[in-house]
PDB file of C-alpha atoms in Angstrom:
ATOM      1  CA  MET A  82       0.000   0.000   0.000  1.00  0.00           C
ATOM      2  CA  LYS A  83       2.813   2.384   0.918  1.00  0.00           C
ATOM      3  CA  LYS A  84       4.506   1.777  -2.465  1.00  0.00           C
ATOM      4  CA  LEU A  85       1.233   2.443  -4.269  1.00  0.00           C
ATOM      5  CA  LEU A  86       0.744   5.768  -2.485  1.00  0.00           C
ATOM      6  CA  LEU A  87       4.333   6.820  -3.211  1.00  0.00           C
ATOM      7  CA  THR A  88       3.912   5.909  -6.879  1.00  0.00           C
ATOM      8  CA  VAL A  89       0.661   7.888  -7.172  1.00  0.00           C
ATOM      9  CA  PHE A  90       2.277  10.872  -5.434  1.00  0.00           C
ATOM     10  CA  ALA A  91       5.299  10.762  -7.779  1.00  0.00           C
ATOM     11  CA  LEU A  92       3.045  10.565 -10.843  1.00  0.00           C
ATOM     12  CA  CYS A  93       1.049  13.558  -9.630  1.00  0.00           C
ATOM     13  CA  LEU A  94       4.219  15.584  -9.218  1.00  0.00           C
ATOM     14  CA  ALA A  95       5.484  14.560 -12.646  1.00  0.00           C
ATOM     15  CA  GLY A  96       2.217  15.613 -14.244  1.00  0.00           C
ATOM     16  CA  THR A  97       2.384  19.111 -12.794  1.00  0.00           C
ATOM     17  CA  ALA A  98       6.001  19.882 -13.685  1.00  0.00           C
ATOM     18  CA  ASN A  99       4.988  21.828 -16.802  1.00  0.00           C
ATOM     19  CA  ALA A 100       1.510  22.936 -15.780  1.00  0.00           C
ATOM     20  CA  GLY A 101       2.368  26.643 -16.023  1.00  0.00           C
ATOM     21  CA  ILE A 102       3.287  26.625 -19.725  1.00  0.00           C
ATOM     22  CA  PRO A 103       0.472  28.158 -21.794  1.00  0.00           C
ATOM     23  CA  SER A 104      -0.216  27.194 -25.388  1.00  0.00           C
ATOM     24  CA  PHE A 105       1.573  29.553 -27.812  1.00  0.00           C
ATOM     25  CA  ASN A 106       3.411  29.985 -31.107  1.00  0.00           C
ATOM     26  CA  ALA A 107       6.293  32.434 -31.471  1.00  0.00           C
ATOM     27  CA  THR A 108       9.070  33.408 -33.847  1.00  0.00           C
ATOM     28  CA  CYS A 109      12.511  34.442 -32.660  1.00  0.00           C
ATOM     29  CA  PRO A 110      15.126  36.270 -34.770  1.00  0.00           C
ATOM     30  CA  GLY A 111      17.087  33.887 -36.976  1.00  0.00           C
ATOM     31  CA  LYS A 112      13.906  32.092 -38.098  1.00  0.00           C
ATOM     32  CA  ILE A 113      13.547  30.144 -34.857  1.00  0.00           C
ATOM     33  CA  GLU A 114      10.000  28.838 -34.503  1.00  0.00           C
ATOM     34  CA  VAL A 115       8.738  28.037 -31.007  1.00  0.00           C
ATOM     35  CA  HIS A 116       5.545  26.114 -30.247  1.00  0.00           C
ATOM     36  CA  ALA A 117       4.172  25.033 -26.886  1.00  0.00           C
ATOM     37  CA  ASP A 118       1.109  23.049 -25.974  1.00  0.00           C
ATOM     38  CA  GLN A 119      -0.763  23.856 -22.756  1.00  0.00           C
ATOM     39  CA  GLY A 120       1.369  22.322 -20.001  1.00  0.00           C
ATOM     40  CA  GLY A 121       4.177  21.424 -22.439  1.00  0.00           C
ATOM     41  CA  PRO A 122       6.029  20.123 -24.308  1.00  0.00           C
ATOM     42  CA  VAL A 123       7.878  22.942 -26.088  1.00  0.00           C
ATOM     43  CA  PHE A 124       9.182  22.556 -29.646  1.00  0.00           C
ATOM     44  CA  LEU A 125      12.039  24.520 -31.232  1.00  0.00           C
ATOM     45  CA  ASN A 126      11.924  24.424 -35.036  1.00  0.00           C
ATOM     46  CA  GLY A 127       9.649  21.393 -34.832  1.00  0.00           C
ATOM     47  CA  LYS A 128      11.872  19.352 -32.489  1.00  0.00           C
ATOM     48  CA  LYS A 129      10.965  18.656 -28.874  1.00  0.00           C
ATOM     49  CA  ALA A 130      13.122  20.735 -26.522  1.00  0.00           C
ATOM     50  CA  LYS A 131      14.390  19.829 -23.090  1.00  0.00           C
ATOM     51  CA  LEU A 132      12.296  21.876 -20.649  1.00  0.00           C
ATOM     52  CA  LYS A 133      13.640  23.081 -17.300  1.00  0.00           C
ATOM     53  CA  LYS A 134      11.350  24.678 -14.733  1.00  0.00           C
ATOM     54  CA  SER A 135      13.022  27.216 -12.447  1.00  0.00           C
ATOM     55  CA  ASN A 136       9.769  28.252 -10.736  1.00  0.00           C
ATOM     56  CA  ASP A 137       6.061  28.565 -11.581  1.00  0.00           C
ATOM     57  CA  ASN A 138       6.750  31.625 -13.740  1.00  0.00           C
ATOM     58  CA  TYR A 139      10.038  30.834 -15.485  1.00  0.00           C
ATOM     59  CA  TYR A 140      11.113  28.018 -17.790  1.00  0.00           C
ATOM     60  CA  GLU A 141      13.959  27.350 -20.214  1.00  0.00           C
ATOM     61  CA  ALA A 142      13.579  25.249 -23.347  1.00  0.00           C
ATOM     62  CA  LYS A 143      16.861  23.992 -24.835  1.00  0.00           C
ATOM     63  CA  GLY A 144      17.716  22.260 -28.080  1.00  0.00           C
ATOM     64  CA  ALA A 145      20.081  22.468 -31.076  1.00  0.00           C
ATOM     65  CA  GLY A 146      22.277  25.109 -29.452  1.00  0.00           C
ATOM     66  CA  ILE A 147      19.307  27.371 -28.678  1.00  0.00           C
ATOM     67  CA  THR A 148      17.918  28.356 -25.284  1.00  0.00           C
ATOM     68  CA  VAL A 149      14.494  29.979 -25.147  1.00  0.00           C
ATOM     69  CA  SER A 150      13.615  31.658 -21.857  1.00  0.00           C
ATOM     70  CA  ILE A 151       9.886  31.665 -21.101  1.00  0.00           C
ATOM     71  CA  SER A 152       8.540  34.052 -18.458  1.00  0.00           C
ATOM     72  CA  ILE A 153       4.887  33.746 -17.509  1.00  0.00           C
ATOM     73  CA  ASN A 154       3.174  37.063 -16.752  1.00  0.00           C
ATOM     74  CA  PRO A 155       0.550  37.415 -13.985  1.00  0.00           C
ATOM     75  CA  ASP A 156      -2.197  37.303 -16.652  1.00  0.00           C
ATOM     76  CA  GLY A 157      -0.855  33.929 -17.884  1.00  0.00           C
ATOM     77  CA  SER A 158       0.644  35.248 -21.122  1.00  0.00           C
ATOM     78  CA  PRO A 159       4.256  34.342 -21.962  1.00  0.00           C
ATOM     79  CA  ASP A 160       7.241  36.564 -22.767  1.00  0.00           C
ATOM     80  CA  LEU A 161      10.058  34.856 -24.658  1.00  0.00           C
ATOM     81  CA  SER A 162      13.681  35.616 -25.393  1.00  0.00           C
ATOM     82  CA  TYR A 163      16.386  33.431 -26.832  1.00  0.00           C
ATOM     83  CA  THR A 164      20.119  32.860 -26.807  1.00  0.00           C
ATOM     84  CA  GLY A 165      21.692  31.025 -29.713  1.00  0.00           C
ATOM     85  CA  LYS A 166      25.009  30.060 -31.181  1.00  0.00           C
ATOM     86  CA  HIS A 167      27.839  32.589 -31.413  1.00  0.00           C
ATOM     87  CA  GLY A 168      26.199  34.952 -28.910  1.00  0.00           C
ATOM     88  CA  ALA A 169      23.025  35.489 -30.921  1.00  0.00           C
ATOM     89  CA  ASN A 170      20.116  36.668 -28.765  1.00  0.00           C
ATOM     90  CA  GLY A 171      16.872  38.572 -28.956  1.00  0.00           C
ATOM     91  CA  ILE A 172      13.217  38.925 -28.088  1.00  0.00           C
ATOM     92  CA  CYS A 173      10.716  36.513 -29.611  1.00  0.00           C
ATOM     93  CA  GLN A 174       7.381  37.669 -31.028  1.00  0.00           C
ATOM     94  CA  LEU A 175       4.188  35.787 -30.231  1.00  0.00           C
ATOM     95  CA  SER A 176       2.073  34.825 -33.236  1.00  0.00           C
ATOM     96  CA  LYS A 177      -1.520  35.981 -33.194  1.00  0.00           C
TER      97      LYS A 177
END
């Protein structure tokens, strides 16, 4: 019984790890396309990125030498910026 409860608890925690990511599409300079589904995952140029949660309002998606920083505003909308190869960086624009 104890193992069952621990397993259920661990699964609940795993399911909420990306709960703060809203659904969005964005374009970053350098033709970097970013897509996220509600709760994750995040895709960079169509490939699933590794997602790291720093807190409920800040995430980093990494893949192919690109890091996209995702800040969640109090209204639930995201702000994105990126850092790429050779020091490239900039602000990403959300698609409407």
